[in-house]
mmCIF file of C-alpha atoms in Angstrom:
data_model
loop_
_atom_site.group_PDB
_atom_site.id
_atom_site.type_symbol
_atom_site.label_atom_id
_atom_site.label_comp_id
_atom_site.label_asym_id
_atom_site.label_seq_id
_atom_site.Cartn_x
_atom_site.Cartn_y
_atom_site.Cartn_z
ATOM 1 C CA UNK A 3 101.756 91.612 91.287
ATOM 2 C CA UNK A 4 105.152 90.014 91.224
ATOM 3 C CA UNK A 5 105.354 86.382 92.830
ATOM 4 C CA UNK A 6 108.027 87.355 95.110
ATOM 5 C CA UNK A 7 105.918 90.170 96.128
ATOM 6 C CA UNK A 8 105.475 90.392 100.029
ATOM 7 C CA UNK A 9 106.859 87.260 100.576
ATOM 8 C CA UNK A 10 110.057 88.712 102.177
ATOM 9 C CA UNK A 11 107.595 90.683 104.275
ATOM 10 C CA UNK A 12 106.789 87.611 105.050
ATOM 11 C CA UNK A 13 109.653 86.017 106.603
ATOM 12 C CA UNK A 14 109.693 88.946 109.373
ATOM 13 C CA UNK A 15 105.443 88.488 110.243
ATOM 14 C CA UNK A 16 105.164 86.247 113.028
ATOM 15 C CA UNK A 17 102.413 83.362 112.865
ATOM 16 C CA UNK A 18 99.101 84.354 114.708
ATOM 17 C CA UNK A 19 98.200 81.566 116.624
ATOM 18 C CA UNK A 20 97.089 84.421 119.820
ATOM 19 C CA UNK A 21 93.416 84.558 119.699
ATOM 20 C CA UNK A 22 92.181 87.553 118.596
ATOM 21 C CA UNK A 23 90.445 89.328 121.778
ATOM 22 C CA UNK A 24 94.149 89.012 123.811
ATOM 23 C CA UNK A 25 97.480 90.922 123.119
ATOM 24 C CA UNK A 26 99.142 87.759 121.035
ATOM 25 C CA UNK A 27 102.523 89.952 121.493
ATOM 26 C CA UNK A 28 104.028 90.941 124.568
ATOM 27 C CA UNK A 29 105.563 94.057 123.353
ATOM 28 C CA UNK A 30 102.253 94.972 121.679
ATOM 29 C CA UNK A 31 100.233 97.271 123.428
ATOM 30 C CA UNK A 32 96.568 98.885 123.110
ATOM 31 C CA UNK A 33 95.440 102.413 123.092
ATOM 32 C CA UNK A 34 93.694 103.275 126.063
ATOM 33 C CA UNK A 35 91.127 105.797 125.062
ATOM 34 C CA UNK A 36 87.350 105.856 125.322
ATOM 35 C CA UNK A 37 85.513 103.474 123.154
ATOM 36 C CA UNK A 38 82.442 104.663 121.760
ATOM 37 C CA UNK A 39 80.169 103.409 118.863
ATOM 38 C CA UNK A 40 81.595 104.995 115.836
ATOM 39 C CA UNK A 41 80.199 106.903 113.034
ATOM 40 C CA UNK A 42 80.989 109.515 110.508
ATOM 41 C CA UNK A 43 77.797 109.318 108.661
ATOM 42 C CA UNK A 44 75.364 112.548 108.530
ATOM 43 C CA UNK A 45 78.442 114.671 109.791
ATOM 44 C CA UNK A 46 78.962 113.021 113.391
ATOM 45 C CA UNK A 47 82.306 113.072 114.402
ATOM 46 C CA UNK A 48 83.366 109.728 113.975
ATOM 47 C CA UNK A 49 84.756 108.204 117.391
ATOM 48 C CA UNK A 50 88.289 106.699 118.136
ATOM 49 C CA UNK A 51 88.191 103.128 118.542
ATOM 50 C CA UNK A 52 91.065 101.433 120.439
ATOM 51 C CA UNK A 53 93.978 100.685 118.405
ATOM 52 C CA UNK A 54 97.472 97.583 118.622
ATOM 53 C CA UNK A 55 100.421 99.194 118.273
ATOM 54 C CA UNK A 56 104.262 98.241 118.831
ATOM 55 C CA UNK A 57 106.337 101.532 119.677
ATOM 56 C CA UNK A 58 110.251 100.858 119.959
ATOM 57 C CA UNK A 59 111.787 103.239 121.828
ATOM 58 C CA UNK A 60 114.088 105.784 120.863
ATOM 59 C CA UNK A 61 115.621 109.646 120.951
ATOM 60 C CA UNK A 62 112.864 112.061 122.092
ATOM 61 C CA UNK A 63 114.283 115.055 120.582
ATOM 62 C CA UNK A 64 113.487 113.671 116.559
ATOM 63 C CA UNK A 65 110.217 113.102 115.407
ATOM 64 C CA UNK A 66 108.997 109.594 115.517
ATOM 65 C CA UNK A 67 108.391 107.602 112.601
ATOM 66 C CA UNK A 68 104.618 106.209 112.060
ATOM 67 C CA UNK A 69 104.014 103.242 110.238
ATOM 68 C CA UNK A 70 100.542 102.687 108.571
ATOM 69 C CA UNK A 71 99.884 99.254 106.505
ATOM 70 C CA UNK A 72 97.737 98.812 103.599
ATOM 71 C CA UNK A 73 94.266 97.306 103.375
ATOM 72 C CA UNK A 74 94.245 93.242 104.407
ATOM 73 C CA UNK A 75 97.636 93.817 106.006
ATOM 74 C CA UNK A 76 98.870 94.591 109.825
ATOM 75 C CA UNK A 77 101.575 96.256 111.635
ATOM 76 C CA UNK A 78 103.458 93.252 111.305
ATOM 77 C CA UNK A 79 103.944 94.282 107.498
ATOM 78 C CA UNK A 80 106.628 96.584 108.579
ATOM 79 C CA UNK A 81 108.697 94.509 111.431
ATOM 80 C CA UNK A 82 111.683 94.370 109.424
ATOM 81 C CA UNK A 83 111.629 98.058 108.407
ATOM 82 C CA UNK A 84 110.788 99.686 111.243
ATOM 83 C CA UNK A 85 113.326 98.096 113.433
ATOM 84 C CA UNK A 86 115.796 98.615 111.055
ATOM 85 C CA UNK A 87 115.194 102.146 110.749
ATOM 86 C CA UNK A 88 114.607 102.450 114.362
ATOM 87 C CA UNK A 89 118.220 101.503 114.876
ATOM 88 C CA UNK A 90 119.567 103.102 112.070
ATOM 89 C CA UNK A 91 117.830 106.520 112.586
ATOM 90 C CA UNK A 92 117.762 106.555 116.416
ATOM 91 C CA UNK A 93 114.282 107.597 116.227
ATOM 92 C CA UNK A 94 111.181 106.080 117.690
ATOM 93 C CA UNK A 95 109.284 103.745 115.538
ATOM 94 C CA UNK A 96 105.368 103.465 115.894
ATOM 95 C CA UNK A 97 103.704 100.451 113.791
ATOM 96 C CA UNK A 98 99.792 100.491 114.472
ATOM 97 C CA UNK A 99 96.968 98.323 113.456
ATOM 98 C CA UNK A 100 94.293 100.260 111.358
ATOM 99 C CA UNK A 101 90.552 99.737 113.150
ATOM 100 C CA UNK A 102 89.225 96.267 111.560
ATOM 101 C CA UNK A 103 92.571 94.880 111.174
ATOM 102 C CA UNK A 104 95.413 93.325 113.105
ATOM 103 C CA UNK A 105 94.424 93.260 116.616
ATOM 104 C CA UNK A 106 92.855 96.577 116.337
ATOM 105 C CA UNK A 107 88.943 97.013 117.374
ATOM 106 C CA UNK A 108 86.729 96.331 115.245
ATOM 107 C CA UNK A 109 83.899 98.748 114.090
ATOM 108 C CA UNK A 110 81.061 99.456 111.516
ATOM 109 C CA UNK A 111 82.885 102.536 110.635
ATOM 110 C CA UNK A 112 85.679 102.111 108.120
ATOM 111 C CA UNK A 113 85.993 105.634 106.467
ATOM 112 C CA UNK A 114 89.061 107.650 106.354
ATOM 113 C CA UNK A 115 87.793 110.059 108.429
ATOM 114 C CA UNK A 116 87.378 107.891 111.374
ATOM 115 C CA UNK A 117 90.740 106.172 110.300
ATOM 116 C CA UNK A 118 92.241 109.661 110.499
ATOM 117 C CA UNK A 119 90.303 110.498 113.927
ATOM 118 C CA UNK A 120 91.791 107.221 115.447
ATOM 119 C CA UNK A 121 95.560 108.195 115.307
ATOM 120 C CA UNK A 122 94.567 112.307 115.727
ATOM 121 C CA UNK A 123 93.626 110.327 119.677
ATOM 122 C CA UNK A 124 96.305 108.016 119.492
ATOM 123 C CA UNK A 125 99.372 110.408 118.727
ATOM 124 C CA UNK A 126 99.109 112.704 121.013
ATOM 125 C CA UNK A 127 98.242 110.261 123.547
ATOM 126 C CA UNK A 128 101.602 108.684 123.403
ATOM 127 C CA UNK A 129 103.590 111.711 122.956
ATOM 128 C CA UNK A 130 104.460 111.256 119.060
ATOM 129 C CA UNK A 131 103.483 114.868 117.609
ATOM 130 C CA UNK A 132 104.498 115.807 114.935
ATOM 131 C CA UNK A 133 105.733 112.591 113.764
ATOM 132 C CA UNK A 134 106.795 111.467 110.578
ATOM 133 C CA UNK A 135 103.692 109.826 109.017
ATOM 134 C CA UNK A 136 104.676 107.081 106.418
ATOM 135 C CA UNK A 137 101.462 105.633 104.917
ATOM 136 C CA UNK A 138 101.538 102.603 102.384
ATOM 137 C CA UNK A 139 97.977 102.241 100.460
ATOM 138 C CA UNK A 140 95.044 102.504 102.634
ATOM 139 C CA UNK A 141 97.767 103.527 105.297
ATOM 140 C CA UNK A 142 99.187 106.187 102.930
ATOM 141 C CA UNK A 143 95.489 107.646 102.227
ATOM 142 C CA UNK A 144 94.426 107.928 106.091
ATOM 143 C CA UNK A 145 97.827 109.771 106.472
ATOM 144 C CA UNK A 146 97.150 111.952 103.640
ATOM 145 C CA UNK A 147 94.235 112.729 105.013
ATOM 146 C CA UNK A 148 95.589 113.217 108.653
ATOM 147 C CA UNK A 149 98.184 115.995 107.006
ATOM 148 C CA UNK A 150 95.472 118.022 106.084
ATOM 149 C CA UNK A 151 93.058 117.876 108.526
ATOM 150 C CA UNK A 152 95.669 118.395 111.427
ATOM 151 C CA UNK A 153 98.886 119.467 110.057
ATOM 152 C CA UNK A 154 100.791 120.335 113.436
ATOM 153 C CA UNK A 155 100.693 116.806 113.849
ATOM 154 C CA UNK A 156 102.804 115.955 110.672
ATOM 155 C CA UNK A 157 105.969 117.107 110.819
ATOM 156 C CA UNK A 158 106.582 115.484 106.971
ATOM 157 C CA UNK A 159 104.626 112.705 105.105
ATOM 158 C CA UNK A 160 105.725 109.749 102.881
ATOM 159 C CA UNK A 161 102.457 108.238 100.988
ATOM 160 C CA UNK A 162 104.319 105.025 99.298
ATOM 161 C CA UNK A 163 102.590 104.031 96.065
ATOM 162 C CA UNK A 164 99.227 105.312 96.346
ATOM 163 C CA UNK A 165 97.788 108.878 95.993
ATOM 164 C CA UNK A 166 94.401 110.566 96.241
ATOM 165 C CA UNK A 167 93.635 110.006 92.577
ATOM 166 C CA UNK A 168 91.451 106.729 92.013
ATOM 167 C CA UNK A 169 92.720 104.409 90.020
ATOM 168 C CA UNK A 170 91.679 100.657 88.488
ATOM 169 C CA UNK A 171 94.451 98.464 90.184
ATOM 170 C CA UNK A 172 91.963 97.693 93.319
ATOM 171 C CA UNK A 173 89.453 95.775 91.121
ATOM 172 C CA UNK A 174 90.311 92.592 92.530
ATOM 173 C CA UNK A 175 89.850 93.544 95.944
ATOM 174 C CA UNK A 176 86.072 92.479 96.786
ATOM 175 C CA UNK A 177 86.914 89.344 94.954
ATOM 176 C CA UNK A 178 89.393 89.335 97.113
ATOM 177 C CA UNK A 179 87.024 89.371 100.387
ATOM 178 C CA UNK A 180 84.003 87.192 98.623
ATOM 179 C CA UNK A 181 86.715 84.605 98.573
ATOM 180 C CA UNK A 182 87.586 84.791 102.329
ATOM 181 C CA UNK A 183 84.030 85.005 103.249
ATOM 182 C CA UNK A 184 83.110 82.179 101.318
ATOM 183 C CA UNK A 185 86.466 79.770 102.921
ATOM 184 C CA UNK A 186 84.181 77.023 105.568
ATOM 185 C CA UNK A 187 86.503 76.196 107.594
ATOM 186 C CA UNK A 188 84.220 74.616 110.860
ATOM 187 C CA UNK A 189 85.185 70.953 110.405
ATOM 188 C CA UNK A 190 89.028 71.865 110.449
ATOM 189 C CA UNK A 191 91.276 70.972 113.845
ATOM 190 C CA UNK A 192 94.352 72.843 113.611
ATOM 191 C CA UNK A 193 95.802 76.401 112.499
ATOM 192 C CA UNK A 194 97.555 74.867 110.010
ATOM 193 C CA UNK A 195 95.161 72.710 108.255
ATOM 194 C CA UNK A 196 92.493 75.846 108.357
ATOM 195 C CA UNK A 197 95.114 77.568 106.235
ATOM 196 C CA UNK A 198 95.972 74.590 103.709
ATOM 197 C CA UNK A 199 92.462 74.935 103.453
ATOM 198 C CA UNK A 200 91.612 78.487 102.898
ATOM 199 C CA UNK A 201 94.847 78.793 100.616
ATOM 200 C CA UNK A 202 92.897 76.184 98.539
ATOM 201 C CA UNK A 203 89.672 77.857 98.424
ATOM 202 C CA UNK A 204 91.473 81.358 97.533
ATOM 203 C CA UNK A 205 93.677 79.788 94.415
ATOM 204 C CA UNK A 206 90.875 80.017 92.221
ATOM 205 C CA UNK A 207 90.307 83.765 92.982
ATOM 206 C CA UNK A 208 93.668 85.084 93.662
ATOM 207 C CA UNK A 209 96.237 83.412 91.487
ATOM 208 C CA UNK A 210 99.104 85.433 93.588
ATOM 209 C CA UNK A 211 100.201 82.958 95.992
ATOM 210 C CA UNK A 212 102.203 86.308 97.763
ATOM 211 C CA UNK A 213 99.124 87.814 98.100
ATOM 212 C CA UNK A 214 97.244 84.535 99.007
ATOM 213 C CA UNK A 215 100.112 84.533 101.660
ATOM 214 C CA UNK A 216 99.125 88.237 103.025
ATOM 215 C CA UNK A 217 95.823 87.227 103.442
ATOM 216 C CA UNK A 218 96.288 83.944 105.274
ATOM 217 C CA UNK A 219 98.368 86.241 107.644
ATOM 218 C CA UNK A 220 94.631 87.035 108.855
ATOM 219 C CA UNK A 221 93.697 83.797 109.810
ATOM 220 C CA UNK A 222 93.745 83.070 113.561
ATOM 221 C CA UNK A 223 92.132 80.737 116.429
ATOM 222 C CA UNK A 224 89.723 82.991 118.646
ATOM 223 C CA UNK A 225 87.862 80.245 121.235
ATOM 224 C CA UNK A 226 88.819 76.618 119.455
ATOM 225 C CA UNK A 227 87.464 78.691 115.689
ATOM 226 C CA UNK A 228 89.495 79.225 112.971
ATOM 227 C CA UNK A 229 88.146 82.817 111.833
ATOM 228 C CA UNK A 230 89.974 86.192 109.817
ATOM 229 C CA UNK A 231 90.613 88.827 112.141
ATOM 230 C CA UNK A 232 89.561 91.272 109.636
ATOM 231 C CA UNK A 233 86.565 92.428 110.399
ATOM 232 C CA UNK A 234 84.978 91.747 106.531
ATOM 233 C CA UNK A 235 81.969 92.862 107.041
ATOM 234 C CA UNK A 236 82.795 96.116 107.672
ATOM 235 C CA UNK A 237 85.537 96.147 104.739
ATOM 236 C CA UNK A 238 82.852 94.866 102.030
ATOM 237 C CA UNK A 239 80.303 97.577 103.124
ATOM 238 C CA UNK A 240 82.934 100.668 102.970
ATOM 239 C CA UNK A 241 84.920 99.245 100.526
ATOM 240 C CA UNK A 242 83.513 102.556 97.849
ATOM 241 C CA UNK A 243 85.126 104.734 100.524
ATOM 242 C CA UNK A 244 88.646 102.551 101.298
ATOM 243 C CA UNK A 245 88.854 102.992 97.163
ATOM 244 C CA UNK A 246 88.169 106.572 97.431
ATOM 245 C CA UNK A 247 89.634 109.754 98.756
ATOM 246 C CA UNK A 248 87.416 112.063 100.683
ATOM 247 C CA UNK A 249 87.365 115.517 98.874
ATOM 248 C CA UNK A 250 89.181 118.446 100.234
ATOM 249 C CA UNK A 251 90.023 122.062 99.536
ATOM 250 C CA UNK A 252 92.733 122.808 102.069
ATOM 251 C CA UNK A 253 96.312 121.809 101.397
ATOM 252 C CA UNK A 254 99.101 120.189 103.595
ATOM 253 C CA UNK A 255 102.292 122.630 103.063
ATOM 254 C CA UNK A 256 105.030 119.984 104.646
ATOM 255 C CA UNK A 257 107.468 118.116 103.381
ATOM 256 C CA UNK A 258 106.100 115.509 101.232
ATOM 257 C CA UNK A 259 107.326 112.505 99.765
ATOM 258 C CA UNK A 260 104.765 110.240 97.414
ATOM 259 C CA UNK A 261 107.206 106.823 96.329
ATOM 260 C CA UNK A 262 105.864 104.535 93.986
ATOM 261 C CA UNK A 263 107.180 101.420 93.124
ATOM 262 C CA UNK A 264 108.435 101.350 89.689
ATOM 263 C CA UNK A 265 106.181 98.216 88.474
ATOM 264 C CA UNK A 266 102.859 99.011 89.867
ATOM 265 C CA UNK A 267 100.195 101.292 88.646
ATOM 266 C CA UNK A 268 98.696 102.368 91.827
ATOM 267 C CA UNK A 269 100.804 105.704 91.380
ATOM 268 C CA UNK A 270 101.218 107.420 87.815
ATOM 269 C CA UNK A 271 102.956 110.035 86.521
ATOM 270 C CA UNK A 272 99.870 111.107 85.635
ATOM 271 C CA UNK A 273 98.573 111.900 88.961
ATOM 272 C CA UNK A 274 101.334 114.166 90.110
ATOM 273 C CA UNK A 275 99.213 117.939 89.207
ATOM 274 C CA UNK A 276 96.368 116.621 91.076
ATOM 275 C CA UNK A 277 99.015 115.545 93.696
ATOM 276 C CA UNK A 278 100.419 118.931 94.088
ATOM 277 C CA UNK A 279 96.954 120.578 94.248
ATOM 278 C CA UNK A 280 96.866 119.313 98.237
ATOM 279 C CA UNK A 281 100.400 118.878 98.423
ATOM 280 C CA UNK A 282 102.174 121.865 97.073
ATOM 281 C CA UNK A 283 105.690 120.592 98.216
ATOM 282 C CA UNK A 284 105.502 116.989 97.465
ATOM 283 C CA UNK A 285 108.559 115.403 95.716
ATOM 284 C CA UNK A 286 108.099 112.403 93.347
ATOM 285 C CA UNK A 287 110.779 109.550 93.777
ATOM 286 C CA UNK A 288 110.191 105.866 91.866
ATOM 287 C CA UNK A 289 112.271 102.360 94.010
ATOM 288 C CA UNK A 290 113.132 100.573 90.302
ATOM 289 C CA UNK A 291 111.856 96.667 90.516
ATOM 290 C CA UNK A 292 109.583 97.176 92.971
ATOM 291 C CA UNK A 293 105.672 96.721 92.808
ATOM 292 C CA UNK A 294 102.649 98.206 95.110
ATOM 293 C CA UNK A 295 104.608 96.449 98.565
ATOM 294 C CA UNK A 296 107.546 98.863 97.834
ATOM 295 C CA UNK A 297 108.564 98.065 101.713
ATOM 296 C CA UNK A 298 108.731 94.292 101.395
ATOM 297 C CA UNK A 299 109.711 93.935 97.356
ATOM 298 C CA UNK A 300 112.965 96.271 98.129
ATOM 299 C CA UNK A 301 113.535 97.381 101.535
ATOM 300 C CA UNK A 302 116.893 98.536 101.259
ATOM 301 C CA UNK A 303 115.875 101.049 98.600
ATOM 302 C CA UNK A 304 112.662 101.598 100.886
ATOM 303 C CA UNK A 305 114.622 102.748 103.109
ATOM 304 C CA UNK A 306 116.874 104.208 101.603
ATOM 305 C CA UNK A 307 114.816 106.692 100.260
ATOM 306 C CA UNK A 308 113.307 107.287 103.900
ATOM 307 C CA UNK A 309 116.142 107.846 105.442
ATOM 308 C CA UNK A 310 117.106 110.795 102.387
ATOM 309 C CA UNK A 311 113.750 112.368 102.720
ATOM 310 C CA UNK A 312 114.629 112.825 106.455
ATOM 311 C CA UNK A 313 117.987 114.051 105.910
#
């Protein structure tokens, strides 16, 4: 991962100082559907849990554009995107918070089924179907996933640098959460010294200091305690799954973009037949110079390439 990696994502994530159980943003809202213990083990459905989302507004009469973030991230990730796209497309823009991240609910469930099940409530509930379903990493996974399980909800899908092949470049990640777990941070007495902190506990895991910054973005006040809003537990226990992809048999026929960024290995050249097996129209495009945060290493070209796949 390149240094500058993220970090103009960055720039455009406001700092969480809103603890965790409120709406920290005012034009943040919540889903307001049923909330039910959730499982998707021995074949029970899994249940929705209530989801953050920001939704700018825009022309009814194109599909809407649905943002969904990567593992450790939020819908902040794509502030800058999404409202540029949102004014350059005239379309609605939907960013959402997956379940155990952001200011999303938390729950012992973190498969991509009940990831899936979560927006298959959400969508319709606001009026978005089909939308345009752009999914980066974990987000591009759950909205692979979505595309075949309910395909009248996806009018076209973008999967950016990840597909359903596994791959090695997601080694790091339970270092990643043994570090957070491990951060003490009880004696501390201000946001900003809980992150000094926790950024010094993390350096000698993750040697990124972008992707030290990501996952400070996680770090908020919640009743006079500096805590992560992820909802670890949960993540270190399904973590198998979150590097998986659920097998399937049926196929999504839609449009289908899968970008990778041109420096990461997340998404190969090699992957593309098994690619095509579920996604028989799927069109392969690489954004040059950029790593696995394709969005926030190159937005322009991010965008770019968005805006042709719609055209």
């Amino acid at each position: 991962v390149r240094a500058g990696q993220i970090l103009e994502m960055l720039r455009w994530t406001r700092a969480w100082t809103a603890p965790y159980r409120g709406i920290g943003l005012s034009n943040s809202s919540f889903s307001r559907l049923p909330i039910a213990p959730s499982s998707s083990q021995g074949g029970t459905e899994p249940r929705p849990v209530r989801l953050s989302y920001k939704l700018l507004d825009g022309e009814a009469a194109s599909p809407a554009l649905v943002f969904l973030h990567g593992l450790f991230g939020s819908k902040t990730n794509f502030n800058f995107v999404a409202k540029a796209l949102a004014q350059q497309t005239g379309r609605r823009v939907l960013t959402v918070d997956a379940r155990n991240h952001g200011e999303s609910s938390h729950s012992p469930d973190m498969s991509y089924e009940a990831m899936s099940k979560d927006l298959q409530d959400l969508l319709p509930h606001l009026g978005l179907v089909p939308c345009v379903l752009i999914g980066h990493s974990m987000g591009g996974r759950t909205a692979m996933l979505l595309a075949l399980q309910r395909p009248e909800l996806v009018e076209r899908l973008i999967a950016v640098d990840i597909s359903q092949v596994e791959t090695t470049s997601s080694s790091n990640f339970p270092n990643y959460i043994a570090a957070m777990r491990a951060v003490d941070m009880a004696n501390e007495a201000s946001l900003s010294g809980a992150r000094k902190l926790a950024d010094e506990r993390l350096r000698s895991v993750i040697q990124s200091a972008s992707i030290r910054q990501l996952l400070l973005t996680n770090l908020v006040e919640v009743d006079g305690r500096f805590v992560w809003r992820l909802n670890l537990d949960a993540l270190a226990q399904h973590l198998d799954k979150i590097l998986d992809f659920p097998a399937r048999q049926e196929t999504y026929s839609g449009p289908t973009l899968f970008l990778r960024g041109g420096n990461s290995q997340f998404l190969l050249p090699s992957h593309y037949p098994e690619i095509r097996r579920l996604f028989p129209r799927a069109q392969m495009q690489t954004v040059p110079n950029a790593g696995h945060w394709v969005h926030s290493d190159r937005p322009q070209d991010f965008m770019a390439a968005v805006q042709s796949f719609l055209a």
